[in-house]
JSON list of C-alpha atoms in Angstrom, two decimals:
[
{"chain": "A", "resi": 1, "resn": "MET", "atom": "CA", "xyz": [31.24, -13.38, -34.93]},
{"chain": "A", "resi": 2, "resn": "SER", "atom": "CA", "xyz": [29.85, -13.25, -31.15]},
{"chain": "A", "resi": 3, "resn": "SER", "atom": "CA", "xyz": [32.15, -9.54, -30.94]},
{"chain": "A", "resi": 4, "resn": "LYS", "atom": "CA", "xyz": [29.20, -8.31, -33.73]},
{"chain": "A", "resi": 5, "resn": "ARG", "atom": "CA", "xyz": [26.12, -9.98, -32.29]},
{"chain": "A", "resi": 6, "resn": "ALA", "atom": "CA", "xyz": [27.58, -8.13, -29.09]},
{"chain": "A", "resi": 7, "resn": "LYS", "atom": "CA", "xyz": [27.60, -5.30, -30.90]},
{"chain": "A", "resi": 8, "resn": "GLY", "atom": "CA", "xyz": [24.23, -5.47, -32.95]},
{"chain": "A", "resi": 9, "resn": "LYS", "atom": "CA", "xyz": [22.74, -6.18, -29.53]},
{"chain": "A", "resi": 10, "resn": "THR", "atom": "CA", "xyz": [20.33, -3.96, -28.30]},
{"chain": "A", "resi": 11, "resn": "THR", "atom": "CA", "xyz": [19.40, -4.11, -24.82]},
{"chain": "A", "resi": 12, "resn": "LYS", "atom": "CA", "xyz": [15.44, -3.12, -23.84]},
{"chain": "A", "resi": 13, "resn": "LYS", "atom": "CA", "xyz": [15.43, -0.90, -20.92]},
{"chain": "A", "resi": 14, "resn": "ARG", "atom": "CA", "xyz": [12.81, -2.22, -18.35]},
{"chain": "A", "resi": 15, "resn": "PRO", "atom": "CA", "xyz": [9.92, 0.02, -17.23]},
{"chain": "A", "resi": 16, "resn": "GLN", "atom": "CA", "xyz": [10.96, 0.86, -13.72]},
{"chain": "A", "resi": 17, "resn": "ARG", "atom": "CA", "xyz": [8.44, -0.93, -10.80]},
{"chain": "A", "resi": 18, "resn": "ALA", "atom": "CA", "xyz": [6.71, 1.42, -8.54]},
{"chain": "A", "resi": 19, "resn": "THR", "atom": "CA", "xyz": [7.41, -0.82, -5.88]},
{"chain": "A", "resi": 20, "resn": "SER", "atom": "CA", "xyz": [11.10, -1.28, -6.23]},
{"chain": "A", "resi": 21, "resn": "ASN", "atom": "CA", "xyz": [12.13, -0.07, -2.74]},
{"chain": "A", "resi": 22, "resn": "VAL", "atom": "CA", "xyz": [8.86, -0.01, -0.95]},
{"chain": "A", "resi": 23, "resn": "PHE", "atom": "CA", "xyz": [10.13, -2.64, 2.10]},
{"chain": "A", "resi": 24, "resn": "ALA", "atom": "CA", "xyz": [12.82, 0.05, 3.07]},
{"chain": "A", "resi": 25, "resn": "MET", "atom": "CA", "xyz": [10.63, 3.34, 2.92]},
{"chain": "A", "resi": 26, "resn": "PHE", "atom": "CA", "xyz": [9.26, 1.64, 5.99]},
{"chain": "A", "resi": 27, "resn": "ASP", "atom": "CA", "xyz": [11.20, 0.05, 9.74]},
{"chain": "A", "resi": 28, "resn": "GLN", "atom": "CA", "xyz": [10.53, -3.76, 10.67]},
{"chain": "A", "resi": 29, "resn": "SER", "atom": "CA", "xyz": [7.95, -2.94, 13.16]},
{"chain": "A", "resi": 30, "resn": "GLN", "atom": "CA", "xyz": [5.57, -0.94, 10.37]},
{"chain": "A", "resi": 31, "resn": "ILE", "atom": "CA", "xyz": [5.54, -3.42, 8.61]},
{"chain": "A", "resi": 32, "resn": "GLN", "atom": "CA", "xyz": [4.30, -5.85, 10.44]},
{"chain": "A", "resi": 33, "resn": "GLU", "atom": "CA", "xyz": [1.78, -3.42, 11.24]},
{"chain": "A", "resi": 34, "resn": "PHE", "atom": "CA", "xyz": [1.23, -2.85, 7.57]},
{"chain": "A", "resi": 35, "resn": "LYS", "atom": "CA", "xyz": [1.09, -6.88, 7.07]},
{"chain": "A", "resi": 36, "resn": "GLU", "atom": "CA", "xyz": [-1.48, -7.32, 10.04]},
{"chain": "A", "resi": 37, "resn": "ALA", "atom": "CA", "xyz": [-3.66, -4.77, 8.52]},
{"chain": "A", "resi": 38, "resn": "PHE", "atom": "CA", "xyz": [-3.64, -6.81, 5.11]},
{"chain": "A", "resi": 39, "resn": "ASN", "atom": "CA", "xyz": [-4.13, -10.17, 6.91]},
{"chain": "A", "resi": 40, "resn": "MET", "atom": "CA", "xyz": [-7.75, -8.63, 8.29]},
{"chain": "A", "resi": 41, "resn": "ILE", "atom": "CA", "xyz": [-8.88, -7.26, 4.97]},
{"chain": "A", "resi": 42, "resn": "ASP", "atom": "CA", "xyz": [-8.02, -10.43, 3.12]},
{"chain": "A", "resi": 43, "resn": "GLN", "atom": "CA", "xyz": [-10.93, -12.96, 4.35]},
{"chain": "A", "resi": 44, "resn": "ASN", "atom": "CA", "xyz": [-10.86, -15.09, 2.15]},
{"chain": "A", "resi": 45, "resn": "ARG", "atom": "CA", "xyz": [-7.14, -15.52, 3.02]},
{"chain": "A", "resi": 46, "resn": "ASP", "atom": "CA", "xyz": [-5.94, -15.76, -0.43]},
{"chain": "A", "resi": 47, "resn": "GLY", "atom": "CA", "xyz": [-3.04, -13.18, -0.46]},
{"chain": "A", "resi": 48, "resn": "PHE", "atom": "CA", "xyz": [-4.93, -10.68, -1.97]},
{"chain": "A", "resi": 49, "resn": "ILE", "atom": "CA", "xyz": [-7.86, -7.94, -1.18]},
{"chain": "A", "resi": 50, "resn": "ASP", "atom": "CA", "xyz": [-10.05, -7.92, -4.18]},
{"chain": "A", "resi": 51, "resn": "LYS", "atom": "CA", "xyz": [-14.08, -6.43, -3.55]},
{"chain": "A", "resi": 52, "resn": "GLU", "atom": "CA", "xyz": [-15.38, -9.44, -1.88]},
{"chain": "A", "resi": 53, "resn": "ASP", "atom": "CA", "xyz": [-12.89, -9.21, 0.71]},
{"chain": "A", "resi": 54, "resn": "LEU", "atom": "CA", "xyz": [-13.70, -5.05, 0.86]},
{"chain": "A", "resi": 55, "resn": "HIS", "atom": "CA", "xyz": [-16.87, -5.60, 1.63]},
{"chain": "A", "resi": 56, "resn": "ASP", "atom": "CA", "xyz": [-17.08, -7.32, 4.01]},
{"chain": "A", "resi": 57, "resn": "MET", "atom": "CA", "xyz": [-14.20, -5.79, 6.24]},
{"chain": "A", "resi": 58, "resn": "LEU", "atom": "CA", "xyz": [-15.62, -2.76, 5.67]},
{"chain": "A", "resi": 59, "resn": "ALA", "atom": "CA", "xyz": [-19.32, -4.84, 6.87]},
{"chain": "A", "resi": 60, "resn": "SER", "atom": "CA", "xyz": [-17.35, -6.30, 10.28]},
{"chain": "A", "resi": 61, "resn": "LEU", "atom": "CA", "xyz": [-16.95, -2.58, 10.79]},
{"chain": "A", "resi": 62, "resn": "GLY", "atom": "CA", "xyz": [-20.75, -1.96, 10.42]},
{"chain": "A", "resi": 63, "resn": "LYS", "atom": "CA", "xyz": [-21.01, -0.15, 6.95]},
{"chain": "A", "resi": 64, "resn": "ASN", "atom": "CA", "xyz": [-22.93, -0.36, 4.05]},
{"chain": "A", "resi": 65, "resn": "PRO", "atom": "CA", "xyz": [-20.88, -0.08, 1.20]},
{"chain": "A", "resi": 66, "resn": "SER", "atom": "CA", "xyz": [-22.34, 0.09, -2.72]},
{"chain": "A", "resi": 67, "resn": "ASP", "atom": "CA", "xyz": [-20.91, -1.66, -5.55]},
{"chain": "A", "resi": 68, "resn": "ASP", "atom": "CA", "xyz": [-19.27, 1.79, -6.91]},
{"chain": "A", "resi": 69, "resn": "TYR", "atom": "CA", "xyz": [-17.76, 3.09, -3.29]},
{"chain": "A", "resi": 70, "resn": "LEU", "atom": "CA", "xyz": [-16.41, -0.33, -3.66]},
{"chain": "A", "resi": 71, "resn": "GLU", "atom": "CA", "xyz": [-14.94, -0.90, -7.09]},
{"chain": "A", "resi": 72, "resn": "GLY", "atom": "CA", "xyz": [-13.82, 3.45, -6.89]},
{"chain": "A", "resi": 73, "resn": "MET", "atom": "CA", "xyz": [-11.44, 2.03, -3.73]},
{"chain": "A", "resi": 74, "resn": "MET", "atom": "CA", "xyz": [-9.83, -1.25, -6.51]},
{"chain": "A", "resi": 75, "resn": "SER", "atom": "CA", "xyz": [-9.79, 0.82, -9.02]},
{"chain": "A", "resi": 76, "resn": "GLU", "atom": "CA", "xyz": [-6.88, 2.76, -7.06]},
{"chain": "A", "resi": 77, "resn": "ALA", "atom": "CA", "xyz": [-4.40, -0.18, -7.29]},
{"chain": "A", "resi": 78, "resn": "PRO", "atom": "CA", "xyz": [-3.22, -0.61, -10.66]},
{"chain": "A", "resi": 79, "resn": "GLY", "atom": "CA", "xyz": [-3.93, -4.62, -10.61]},
{"chain": "A", "resi": 80, "resn": "PRO", "atom": "CA", "xyz": [-3.79, -7.03, -7.93]},
{"chain": "A", "resi": 81, "resn": "ILE", "atom": "CA", "xyz": [-3.29, -5.89, -4.46]},
{"chain": "A", "resi": 82, "resn": "ASN", "atom": "CA", "xyz": [-1.36, -8.65, -2.83]},
{"chain": "A", "resi": 83, "resn": "PHE", "atom": "CA", "xyz": [0.61, -7.83, 0.05]},
{"chain": "A", "resi": 84, "resn": "THR", "atom": "CA", "xyz": [3.47, -5.75, -1.51]},
{"chain": "A", "resi": 85, "resn": "MET", "atom": "CA", "xyz": [1.02, -3.42, -3.53]},
{"chain": "A", "resi": 86, "resn": "PHE", "atom": "CA", "xyz": [-0.79, -2.51, -0.29]},
{"chain": "A", "resi": 87, "resn": "LEU", "atom": "CA", "xyz": [2.45, -1.66, 1.73]},
{"chain": "A", "resi": 88, "resn": "THR", "atom": "CA", "xyz": [3.51, 0.41, -2.27]},
{"chain": "A", "resi": 89, "resn": "MET", "atom": "CA", "xyz": [-0.06, 2.00, -2.49]},
{"chain": "A", "resi": 90, "resn": "PHE", "atom": "CA", "xyz": [0.14, 3.59, 1.87]},
{"chain": "A", "resi": 91, "resn": "GLY", "atom": "CA", "xyz": [4.00, 4.17, 1.03]},
{"chain": "A", "resi": 92, "resn": "GLU", "atom": "CA", "xyz": [2.53, 6.25, -1.50]},
{"chain": "A", "resi": 93, "resn": "ARG", "atom": "CA", "xyz": [-0.25, 7.85, 0.61]},
{"chain": "A", "resi": 94, "resn": "LEU", "atom": "CA", "xyz": [2.14, 8.43, 3.45]},
{"chain": "A", "resi": 95, "resn": "ASN", "atom": "CA", "xyz": [5.05, 9.75, 1.50]},
{"chain": "A", "resi": 96, "resn": "GLY", "atom": "CA", "xyz": [5.84, 13.57, 2.56]},
{"chain": "A", "resi": 97, "resn": "THR", "atom": "CA", "xyz": [3.95, 13.34, 5.74]},
{"chain": "A", "resi": 98, "resn": "ASP", "atom": "CA", "xyz": [5.47, 13.89, 9.34]},
{"chain": "A", "resi": 99, "resn": "PRO", "atom": "CA", "xyz": [6.21, 10.81, 11.29]},
{"chain": "A", "resi": 100, "resn": "GLU", "atom": "CA", "xyz": [3.74, 10.18, 14.38]},
{"chain": "A", "resi": 101, "resn": "ASP", "atom": "CA", "xyz": [5.85, 11.90, 16.80]},
{"chain": "A", "resi": 102, "resn": "VAL", "atom": "CA", "xyz": [5.78, 15.52, 14.86]},
{"chain": "A", "resi": 103, "resn": "ILE", "atom": "CA", "xyz": [1.88, 15.36, 14.56]},
{"chain": "A", "resi": 104, "resn": "ARG", "atom": "CA", "xyz": [1.59, 14.59, 18.07]},
{"chain": "A", "resi": 105, "resn": "ASN", "atom": "CA", "xyz": [3.62, 17.54, 19.46]},
{"chain": "A", "resi": 106, "resn": "ALA", "atom": "CA", "xyz": [1.32, 19.48, 17.60]},
{"chain": "A", "resi": 107, "resn": "PHE", "atom": "CA", "xyz": [-1.67, 19.04, 18.16]},
{"chain": "A", "resi": 108, "resn": "ALA", "atom": "CA", "xyz": [-0.59, 18.83, 21.58]},
{"chain": "A", "resi": 109, "resn": "CYS", "atom": "CA", "xyz": [0.67, 22.77, 20.87]},
{"chain": "A", "resi": 110, "resn": "PHE", "atom": "CA", "xyz": [-3.24, 23.68, 20.60]},
{"chain": "A", "resi": 111, "resn": "ASP", "atom": "CA", "xyz": [-3.90, 21.11, 23.60]},
{"chain": "A", "resi": 112, "resn": "GLU", "atom": "CA", "xyz": [-4.58, 24.08, 26.39]},
{"chain": "A", "resi": 113, "resn": "GLU", "atom": "CA", "xyz": [-6.03, 21.18, 28.46]},
{"chain": "A", "resi": 114, "resn": "GLY", "atom": "CA", "xyz": [-4.06, 17.96, 27.93]},
{"chain": "A", "resi": 115, "resn": "SER", "atom": "CA", "xyz": [-6.04, 15.63, 27.16]}
]
């Protein structure tokens, strides 16, 4: 009887998670820097970045963001922004960019004064 059940059983495919391997994209020091940035933005320390957190962070930088601007920023995330989602969003933005030393060397080629 169990063999009939096994044959007739249909398996549902789970949707692939966008965040499945985000921690492998960065080294430990980068993850730590992202964690520090996340904690600075998460003003109310609830583990999620919300519109109020963004407003408070931008206000601390001397900006006065409109509600539309904040809504636009929040709409870039498919759901609540916890640390994993934060890291995923940066991973998607940084995917395909050159490493920092390559970018610095490229700028150095154009820096005739060496500044």
